[in-house]
XYZ file of C-alpha atoms in Angstrom:
630
model
C -33.210 -51.078 -118.759
C -34.314 -48.970 -116.007
C -31.564 -47.260 -113.925
C -31.400 -47.777 -110.032
C -31.212 -44.830 -107.713
C -28.026 -44.753 -105.411
C -30.063 -44.813 -102.176
C -28.508 -47.948 -100.683
C -24.998 -46.723 -101.128
C -25.722 -43.390 -99.308
C -27.346 -45.153 -96.358
C -24.361 -47.450 -95.817
C -21.976 -44.534 -95.679
C -24.130 -42.722 -93.161
C -24.242 -45.773 -90.880
C -20.453 -46.122 -90.994
C -20.011 -42.396 -90.055
C -22.426 -42.696 -87.195
C -20.597 -45.702 -85.726
C -17.264 -43.870 -85.832
C -18.762 -40.816 -84.055
C -20.204 -42.939 -81.222
C -16.908 -44.708 -80.673
C -15.137 -41.327 -80.375
C -17.578 -40.090 -77.734
C -17.133 -43.207 -75.659
C -13.363 -42.751 -75.760
C -13.644 -39.124 -74.640
C -15.956 -40.037 -71.777
C -13.636 -42.787 -70.705
C -10.663 -40.467 -70.683
C -12.609 -37.941 -68.662
C -13.560 -40.598 -66.111
C -9.975 -41.752 -65.797
C -8.782 -38.158 -65.341
C -11.479 -37.477 -62.740
C -10.705 -40.560 -60.670
C -7.032 -39.924 -61.014
C -7.478 -36.388 -59.731
C -9.537 -37.627 -56.762
C -6.918 -40.242 -55.875
C -4.126 -37.674 -56.210
C -5.974 -35.164 -54.049
C -6.735 -37.799 -51.372
C -3.327 -39.444 -51.130
C -1.026 -36.594 -52.019
C -2.672 -33.314 -50.991
C -4.760 -34.396 -48.016
C -2.452 -37.163 -46.905
C 0.602 -34.976 -47.281
C -1.005 -32.226 -45.277
C -1.966 -34.543 -42.431
C 1.303 -36.378 -42.015
C 3.698 -33.508 -42.631
C 2.601 -31.421 -39.584
C 5.506 -30.401 -37.385
C 5.145 -31.647 -33.793
C 5.688 -28.105 -32.467
C 3.563 -25.107 -33.409
C 5.001 -22.108 -35.140
C 6.560 -19.783 -32.575
C 5.364 -16.237 -33.179
C 8.009 -13.538 -33.201
C 7.700 -11.254 -30.162
C 6.697 -7.665 -30.815
C 6.065 -4.740 -28.461
C 2.592 -4.944 -27.001
C 0.203 -2.444 -25.565
C -1.652 -3.021 -22.299
C -4.941 -3.586 -24.113
C -3.492 -6.263 -26.394
C -3.092 -8.930 -23.786
C -4.914 -11.721 -22.059
C -3.662 -11.931 -18.500
C -3.301 -15.454 -17.144
C -0.813 -15.061 -14.290
C -1.814 -16.197 -10.804
C -0.968 -14.089 -7.749
C -1.141 -15.424 -4.207
C -4.137 -13.943 -2.490
C -3.328 -14.010 1.210
C -6.772 -12.676 1.977
C -8.273 -16.043 1.027
C -5.275 -18.117 2.173
C -5.297 -19.996 -1.125
C -3.846 -19.681 -4.597
C -6.503 -18.162 -6.809
C -6.462 -16.345 -10.081
C -6.459 -12.774 -8.861
C -6.870 -11.723 -12.471
C -8.962 -14.179 -14.446
C -10.748 -11.958 -16.932
C -9.061 -11.476 -20.312
C -8.314 -8.006 -21.471
C -10.406 -6.773 -24.377
C -8.402 -6.796 -27.588
C -8.003 -3.825 -29.853
C -9.979 -4.083 -33.090
C -6.763 -4.218 -35.123
C -5.001 -7.602 -34.903
C -1.411 -7.602 -33.742
C 0.841 -9.188 -36.364
C 2.786 -11.989 -34.755
C 4.147 -14.561 -37.208
C 5.457 -12.661 -40.210
C 2.622 -13.869 -42.446
C 0.257 -11.150 -41.416
C -1.704 -13.463 -39.117
C -2.971 -12.160 -35.819
C -2.293 -14.004 -32.583
C -5.897 -15.264 -32.564
C -5.444 -16.586 -36.099
C -2.212 -18.362 -35.231
C -3.739 -20.021 -32.194
C -6.948 -21.002 -34.016
C -5.076 -22.522 -36.963
C -2.921 -24.696 -34.752
C -5.845 -25.804 -32.616
C -7.808 -26.785 -35.738
C -4.876 -28.645 -37.332
C -4.096 -30.484 -34.107
C -7.734 -31.534 -33.776
C -7.728 -32.929 -37.334
C -4.551 -34.857 -36.663
C -5.826 -36.324 -33.395
C -9.087 -37.438 -34.986
C -7.264 -39.149 -37.842
C -4.912 -40.921 -35.423
C -7.777 -42.170 -33.284
C -6.775 -40.364 -30.074
C -9.220 -39.845 -27.210
C -11.600 -36.944 -26.868
C -9.690 -35.639 -23.815
C -6.539 -35.466 -25.897
C -8.428 -33.612 -28.605
C -9.529 -30.998 -26.081
C -6.478 -30.703 -23.820
C -3.596 -30.678 -26.249
C -4.783 -27.850 -28.550
C -5.727 -25.684 -25.552
C -2.339 -26.278 -23.990
C -0.589 -25.342 -27.219
C -2.755 -22.274 -27.577
C -1.889 -21.178 -24.053
C 1.803 -21.687 -24.753
C 1.470 -19.352 -27.704
C -0.107 -16.770 -25.422
C 2.800 -16.820 -22.966
C 4.534 -14.287 -25.157
C 1.531 -12.030 -24.635
C 1.144 -12.542 -20.863
C 0.977 -9.279 -18.891
C -0.077 -8.119 -15.456
C -2.997 -5.764 -14.991
C -0.784 -3.243 -13.202
C 1.594 -2.873 -16.168
C -0.287 0.139 -17.475
C 0.301 1.924 -14.185
C 4.012 1.100 -14.225
C 4.387 2.372 -17.772
C 3.034 5.817 -16.914
C 6.460 6.699 -15.538
C 7.890 6.322 -19.055
C 5.849 9.298 -20.255
C 8.304 12.132 -19.607
C 5.661 14.714 -20.474
C 3.376 13.507 -17.671
C 4.352 15.032 -14.286
C 2.132 12.456 -12.560
C 3.678 9.438 -14.254
C 4.142 6.727 -11.644
C 2.394 8.839 -8.970
C -1.322 8.432 -9.664
C -3.597 7.545 -6.758
C -7.087 6.137 -7.113
C -9.518 6.802 -4.239
C -12.323 4.354 -3.531
C -15.773 5.948 -3.393
C -16.816 4.329 -0.137
C -20.369 4.415 1.161
C -20.746 7.311 3.589
C -21.183 4.982 6.560
C -17.408 4.419 6.440
C -16.486 8.090 6.822
C -18.772 11.096 6.503
C -21.608 9.616 8.564
C -19.211 9.335 11.516
C -18.576 13.078 11.409
C -22.315 13.720 11.479
C -22.348 11.785 14.753
C -19.180 13.446 16.053
C -20.306 13.451 19.687
C -20.042 9.669 19.696
C -16.398 9.636 18.543
C -15.001 9.849 22.072
C -16.427 8.989 25.441
C -14.889 12.028 27.155
C -13.930 14.476 24.398
C -16.335 16.463 22.270
C -14.760 15.732 18.890
C -17.216 17.954 17.043
C -15.012 21.026 17.459
C -11.918 19.049 16.477
C -13.420 17.891 13.168
C -14.033 21.466 12.018
C -11.749 23.216 9.513
C -11.171 19.975 7.575
C -10.046 18.201 10.748
C -7.685 20.886 12.072
C -9.980 22.057 14.834
C -10.583 25.662 15.941
C -7.899 28.328 15.338
C -5.555 29.088 18.240
C -5.367 32.466 19.875
C -1.901 34.021 19.804
C -2.104 36.485 22.675
C 1.358 35.655 23.984
C 3.005 35.713 20.555
C 4.163 32.093 20.801
C 2.769 31.149 17.410
C 3.024 32.805 14.022
C 0.064 34.789 12.777
C -1.425 32.119 10.483
C -1.791 28.360 10.326
C -2.167 27.436 14.014
C -5.069 25.279 15.233
C -6.109 23.368 18.356
C -5.658 20.041 16.559
C -6.570 16.814 18.329
C -3.740 14.268 18.266
C -6.104 11.556 16.965
C -7.567 13.540 14.052
C -5.325 12.148 11.302
C -8.189 10.163 9.733
C -10.053 13.234 8.542
C -6.950 15.419 8.002
C -5.363 12.851 5.708
C -8.556 12.186 3.755
C -9.175 15.891 3.186
C -5.547 16.378 2.237
C -5.932 13.586 -0.339
C -8.633 15.641 -2.056
C -5.922 18.206 -2.877
C -3.437 15.617 -4.155
C -2.341 16.712 -7.612
C -2.204 13.231 -9.158
C -5.644 11.783 -8.426
C -7.128 9.594 -11.146
C -10.530 8.081 -11.832
C -8.866 5.367 -13.925
C -7.713 2.721 -11.451
C -5.565 1.026 -14.122
C -3.225 4.057 -13.940
C -2.956 4.034 -10.146
C 0.380 3.531 -8.423
C -1.605 3.024 -5.198
C -5.240 2.895 -4.106
C -6.505 4.841 -1.090
C -9.321 3.608 1.129
C -10.876 6.641 2.925
C -12.142 4.648 5.913
C -12.044 6.532 9.224
C -10.705 3.530 11.122
C -9.578 5.531 14.142
C -12.910 7.267 14.529
C -14.703 3.961 14.049
C -12.957 2.157 16.896
C -13.176 5.220 19.147
C -16.976 4.892 19.099
C -17.085 1.375 20.488
C -14.074 0.798 22.752
C -15.968 1.313 25.993
C -19.114 -0.647 26.768
C -19.536 -2.509 23.474
C -19.048 -6.176 22.614
C -16.523 -7.403 20.070
C -19.189 -7.887 17.376
C -19.964 -4.189 17.452
C -16.256 -3.271 17.541
C -15.512 -5.452 14.497
C -18.635 -4.735 12.454
C -17.436 -1.824 10.301
C -14.040 -3.433 9.625
C -15.625 -6.676 8.423
C -18.153 -4.714 6.372
C -15.334 -2.734 4.748
C -13.396 -5.857 3.773
C -16.500 -7.430 2.245
C -17.137 -4.263 0.241
C -13.545 -4.115 -1.026
C -13.546 -7.783 -2.040
C -16.309 -7.082 -4.544
C -14.418 -4.287 -6.243
C -12.452 -4.987 -9.465
C -9.591 -2.840 -8.141
C -9.048 -5.362 -5.342
C -8.448 -8.178 -7.827
C -5.412 -6.479 -9.372
C -3.129 -7.378 -6.462
C -5.438 -8.851 -3.856
C -5.399 -5.532 -1.988
C -1.616 -5.256 -1.737
C -1.743 -1.905 -3.529
C -4.372 -0.545 -1.100
C -3.721 1.650 1.921
C -5.777 3.372 4.608
C -5.129 5.705 7.540
C -6.061 5.453 11.208
C -5.212 8.239 13.629
C -4.691 5.963 16.591
C -1.997 3.550 17.760
C -1.829 0.109 16.198
C -2.806 -1.681 19.428
C -6.362 -0.393 19.130
C -6.718 -2.592 16.009
C -4.952 -5.763 17.199
C -7.273 -7.599 19.552
C -5.536 -10.839 20.447
C -8.582 -13.077 20.959
C -12.349 -13.303 20.801
C -12.575 -12.685 24.526
C -15.036 -9.863 25.195
C -12.606 -8.400 27.744
C -9.732 -8.066 25.278
C -8.914 -4.601 24.004
C -9.744 -3.117 20.609
C -10.983 -4.616 17.357
C -9.281 -7.061 14.980
C -8.994 -4.906 11.852
C -5.255 -5.472 11.435
C -5.618 -9.219 12.028
C -8.239 -9.703 9.298
C -6.658 -11.753 6.466
C -7.565 -9.155 3.839
C -6.235 -6.294 5.957
C -2.893 -8.071 6.187
C -2.525 -7.407 2.462
C -3.260 -3.701 2.803
C -0.954 -1.092 4.323
C -2.353 0.805 7.302
C -0.848 4.119 8.360
C -1.095 4.684 12.111
C 0.507 7.113 14.554
C 2.277 4.169 16.205
C 3.090 0.866 14.516
C 3.892 -2.597 15.831
C 7.565 -3.625 15.738
C 6.541 -7.238 15.114
C 4.086 -6.835 12.235
C 4.499 -5.843 8.608
C 1.114 -4.404 7.622
C 1.244 -1.112 9.546
C 3.472 1.949 9.168
C 3.902 4.898 11.505
C 3.208 8.455 10.377
C 3.605 11.609 12.518
C 1.049 12.731 15.057
C -0.533 16.003 13.953
C 0.926 19.115 15.537
C -0.696 22.545 15.973
C 0.904 24.035 12.852
C -0.812 23.620 9.471
C 0.574 26.159 6.998
C -1.159 26.931 3.736
C 1.827 28.616 2.052
C 5.534 27.894 1.775
C 6.311 31.379 3.105
C 4.702 30.440 6.433
C 7.034 27.444 6.736
C 10.150 29.435 5.880
C 9.233 32.163 8.346
C 8.683 29.674 11.168
C 11.942 27.832 10.480
C 13.886 31.082 10.528
C 12.301 32.133 13.778
C 13.119 28.805 15.484
C 16.719 29.004 14.328
C 17.302 32.361 15.983
C 15.705 31.745 19.411
C 17.619 32.131 22.636
C 17.149 28.899 24.622
C 17.776 29.339 28.341
C 16.973 25.778 29.464
C 19.326 22.897 28.692
C 16.508 20.340 28.839
C 12.822 20.116 29.690
C 10.008 17.612 30.151
C 6.228 17.942 29.865
C 4.343 14.984 31.306
C 2.981 13.086 34.267
C 4.457 10.161 36.226
C 3.207 6.601 35.798
C 3.161 5.249 39.364
C 1.140 2.206 38.304
C 3.835 1.163 35.832
C 6.960 -0.071 37.637
C 8.958 -0.059 34.393
C 8.288 3.603 33.645
C 11.266 5.961 33.932
C 9.133 9.066 34.133
C 9.619 9.297 37.883
C 13.417 9.512 37.470
C 13.079 12.094 34.692
C 10.785 14.290 36.782
C 13.174 14.071 39.747
C 16.162 15.111 37.620
C 14.243 18.022 36.084
C 13.309 19.290 39.538
C 16.843 18.999 40.908
C 18.696 20.565 37.969
C 19.176 24.344 37.650
C 19.135 23.968 33.854
C 16.102 21.679 33.717
C 12.491 22.771 33.151
C 9.414 20.739 34.116
C 5.799 21.157 33.075
C 3.820 18.749 35.266
C 0.636 17.414 33.771
C -1.213 15.886 36.702
C -1.983 18.856 38.939
C -5.563 19.996 38.345
C -5.726 22.702 35.687
C -2.418 21.705 34.161
C -0.646 23.920 31.669
C -0.040 20.712 29.686
C -3.446 21.301 28.130
C -2.360 24.736 26.934
C -0.681 24.591 23.486
C 0.801 28.023 24.166
C 2.446 26.915 27.438
C 3.822 23.722 25.900
C 5.248 25.383 22.806
C 6.716 28.226 24.842
C 8.678 25.781 27.014
C 9.901 23.793 23.994
C 11.021 26.969 22.243
C 13.110 27.987 25.251
C 14.866 24.593 25.636
C 17.835 23.036 23.814
C 16.796 19.413 24.483
C 13.323 17.972 25.066
C 13.017 14.680 26.956
C 10.677 12.181 25.263
C 10.278 8.956 27.270
C 7.606 6.431 26.380
C 4.041 7.488 26.988
C 1.413 4.877 27.794
C 2.695 3.213 24.627
C 5.982 3.675 22.775
C 5.223 7.061 21.209
C 3.843 10.472 22.135
C 2.668 13.485 20.229
C 4.983 15.659 22.318
C 7.979 14.482 20.274
C 6.603 16.218 17.185
C 5.535 19.343 19.051
C 9.061 19.668 20.416
C 10.740 19.244 17.032
C 8.332 21.791 15.582
C 9.784 24.173 18.183
C 13.351 23.384 17.083
C 14.054 21.456 20.291
C 16.367 18.429 19.966
C 14.495 15.303 21.164
C 16.017 12.894 23.671
C 14.632 9.351 23.362
C 15.000 6.489 25.816
C 13.506 3.651 23.759
C 14.108 3.056 20.012
C 10.399 2.279 19.611
C 9.547 5.891 20.449
C 10.850 7.142 17.085
C 13.729 5.266 15.430
C 11.851 2.114 14.445
C 8.582 4.000 13.943
C 8.829 6.991 11.626
C 11.322 5.522 9.179
C 9.828 7.473 6.257
C 10.029 10.830 7.975
C 13.160 10.726 10.132
C 16.810 10.070 9.141
C 18.108 6.545 9.617
C 21.134 8.035 11.374
C 19.308 9.117 14.527
C 22.359 10.823 16.013
C 22.001 13.585 13.409
C 18.878 15.000 15.042
C 18.447 13.355 18.473
C 20.108 11.929 21.578
C 19.551 8.352 22.727
C 19.847 7.407 26.398
C 18.832 3.773 27.134
C 16.116 3.405 29.742
C 18.216 1.049 31.867
C 20.803 3.788 32.371
C 18.167 5.770 34.250
C 16.676 2.795 36.052
C 20.081 1.915 37.463
C 20.558 5.593 38.405
C 24.043 5.615 36.943
C 23.569 8.564 34.606
C 22.834 12.240 35.003
C 20.761 13.678 32.147
C 22.253 17.106 32.755
C 25.799 15.727 32.652
C 25.161 13.624 29.559
C 23.689 16.524 27.578
C 26.277 19.035 28.752
C 29.039 16.888 27.285
C 27.786 17.374 23.708
C 29.980 20.018 21.947
C 28.231 23.261 21.043
C 29.028 22.989 17.339
C 27.416 19.539 17.314
C 24.378 20.893 19.146
C 24.039 23.602 16.517
C 24.157 21.048 13.681
C 21.576 18.891 15.406
C 19.230 21.838 15.896
C 19.615 22.790 12.237
C 18.778 19.212 11.255
C 15.659 19.221 13.430
C 14.464 22.526 11.990
C 15.115 21.295 8.449
C 12.936 18.261 9.215
C 9.917 20.399 10.149
C 8.198 20.499 6.716
C 8.074 16.698 6.503
C 6.699 16.338 10.029
C 3.701 18.650 9.746
C 0.425 18.334 7.837
C -0.294 21.303 5.611
C -3.760 22.823 5.662
C -5.922 20.245 3.817
C -7.646 23.050 1.955
C -4.399 24.117 0.265
C -1.164 22.731 -1.147
C 2.423 23.760 -0.450
C 4.489 24.447 -3.550
C 8.092 23.698 -2.635
C 7.742 21.666 0.551
C 6.718 18.046 0.974
C 4.671 17.721 4.140
C 4.010 14.568 6.189
C 1.171 13.640 3.840
C 3.364 13.902 0.727
C 6.137 11.859 2.330
C 3.698 9.134 3.380
C 1.966 8.846 0.005
C 5.260 8.687 -1.870
C 6.520 5.995 0.512
C 3.410 3.891 -0.156
C 3.831 4.358 -3.913
C 7.469 3.271 -3.659
C 6.448 0.214 -1.645
C 3.783 -0.868 -4.151
C 6.078 -0.203 -7.124
C 8.850 -2.363 -5.641
C 6.328 -5.122 -4.989
C 5.082 -5.015 -8.586
C 8.591 -5.129 -9.995
C 9.417 -8.078 -7.751
C 6.353 -9.927 -9.092
C 7.360 -9.245 -12.706
C 10.945 -10.364 -12.155
C 9.933 -13.385 -10.106
C 11.651 -12.248 -6.928
C 10.284 -13.576 -3.674
C 11.028 -12.734 -0.079
C 10.712 -16.178 1.432
C 13.267 -15.402 4.131
C 11.258 -12.508 5.560
C 10.584 -12.908 9.277
C 7.602 -10.789 10.270
C 8.426 -10.936 13.948
C 11.617 -9.001 13.131
C 9.808 -6.366 11.078
C 11.353 -3.502 13.035
C 14.836 -4.434 11.782
C 14.266 -4.342 8.023
C 13.838 -0.589 7.631
C 17.117 -0.053 9.499
C 19.177 -2.150 7.072
C 21.496 -0.643 4.496
C 21.500 -1.869 0.900
C 22.668 -5.478 0.723
C 22.573 -6.045 4.480
C 20.812 -9.029 5.982
C 18.989 -9.323 9.283
C 21.286 -10.216 12.138
C 22.075 -9.345 15.722
C 21.196 -5.747 16.583
C 21.999 -3.593 19.591
C 18.286 -2.991 20.100
C 17.302 -6.649 20.265
C 16.738 -6.476 24.060
C 14.159 -3.712 23.525
C 12.064 -5.825 21.121
C 12.570 -9.407 22.226
C 9.161 -11.031 21.889
C 8.351 -12.476 25.328
C 6.180 -15.370 26.231
C 2.636 -14.407 27.201
C 2.171 -12.982 30.676
C 5.847 -12.899 31.593
C 5.585 -9.267 32.652
C 7.670 -7.823 29.835
C 6.335 -4.420 28.814
C 6.960 -5.076 25.125
C 4.562 -7.967 24.742
C 1.457 -7.625 22.578
C -0.748 -7.998 25.614
C 1.056 -5.282 27.545
C 0.967 -3.019 24.510
C -2.794 -3.464 24.342
C -2.951 -2.672 28.046
C -0.935 0.470 27.373
C -3.453 1.459 24.713
C -6.248 1.056 27.225
C -4.321 3.161 29.733
C -3.936 5.926 27.181
C -7.724 6.140 26.994
C -7.937 6.244 30.779
C -5.521 9.135 30.788
C -7.633 10.851 28.169
C -10.558 10.418 30.526
C -8.530 11.966 33.355
C -7.419 14.854 31.170
C -10.994 15.771 30.292
C -12.732 15.027 33.556
């Protein structure tokens, strides 16, 4: 028999092994599919679903940390009175530092925190089927709420400079606008047009001090005396600002911002023979220029100030009538935000402040001040009282006629009449010599409330006698003591009108020891009443410029702190502006003994304190200037 080969048996075994291997692969693939679909279902319902529906309704509140000025986006809105509407004065975000500020304890920056919440809220709204407006508005609102912790005013950097104890200028920096020359220097190039009757070219020399005075009679000291025009403060102040020790080119550091516009010189060019468009042109041009500057946006101009060496009534034209006096600079909405320093302010308005008229003395060294004060203290004064001035026959309310009569009739009174041809009133030497030889100097109203003579007399150590509180007490509140009896005598005008008082008798009744104290007070006030030579800087004395600048800085700083702390002054009554500076801490405005002097009359009722009459007085002062130089 022939043997069979085992081929069939081997083939069957191979087929059985192959079938088992295929079944195993199918099982593995099935398990993998089940695992994959299970993972997808788990991820969808557990991970994604859990994330969506477990969001807290409120975003994470970042923990506050100290911030730097450059870390913030400013969103606060300040009221811009210049536009008479509520606008975002600061609407540009600050540029962030490259390094994120850690806010939430997880190392996330503020941007990251905001972005995460906006993204998560958008996902939630989409899944819930909310409207597109909701998608946009709600995340933005939440993002802004997160930024509240970071909100900061643009002037915060300036306020913080005071915290740097190593910086002597901390809290005192002043930024000066670089105005086009048409607002200042070009006027000096056309100096002959600055006054209709006075050649102002000589008075703008020596940085605004005018030509040096001769001292043939020995009335003055050897240095520092100039024939200074009483309306030259514009250029004196601006040149003095160039010597200010805390100037900055970084406006974000500035405690105040100076506008070197020669407002007094500007109006002086166009008061006579020009229409109101010409009178207003430079003022309107200035405001338009300032509005375009980024510095204006910080506080809408409320940190800006400028100087005008004339009385406020030259800048307060009451209407658009061509016959009305002056321009409307101080009535422009933007100018109402700024502070304007004038030689006489309005008692009924809050945007102007009085600074001293310039005198003849402009020292360049402290030693010159000390020497002059010592000399004035030791003078022998043979006259009890004196007066330098002219009568006002066209003004029935003027008391100058009574004053002149009493000076003439008193053996201890001295008169320097100013209306008789070549009057000695135009001689600085004659005026100062009389003041130096008198104990009291009579200072009634001029054509307006104030007169330069008051400052010339105090420079001579003569105790001023005022007859209207608007001549000094409600004017120079930065430069003179609130307690006026320390340095002056007050005799109400009505006492003279009714002829029931003798000036000689009233002044003679003051005890000698009190007179001595008053004279000492006046002489101690001298440094703060004079303007130092603009080309130099006093070391130990604060002159009228220093006092004025510091007062403006204090005003702006208080305003900024009030904004930060949310304090408002809704009860402020502008018509009673003259009262506020007289109040002590914690006092409120009420009845005052000087109310009759400042009661605001109805138009054309004949009261000399009305705006219209004040403007008329300003016009009269120019007529007298014409007479003086004819």
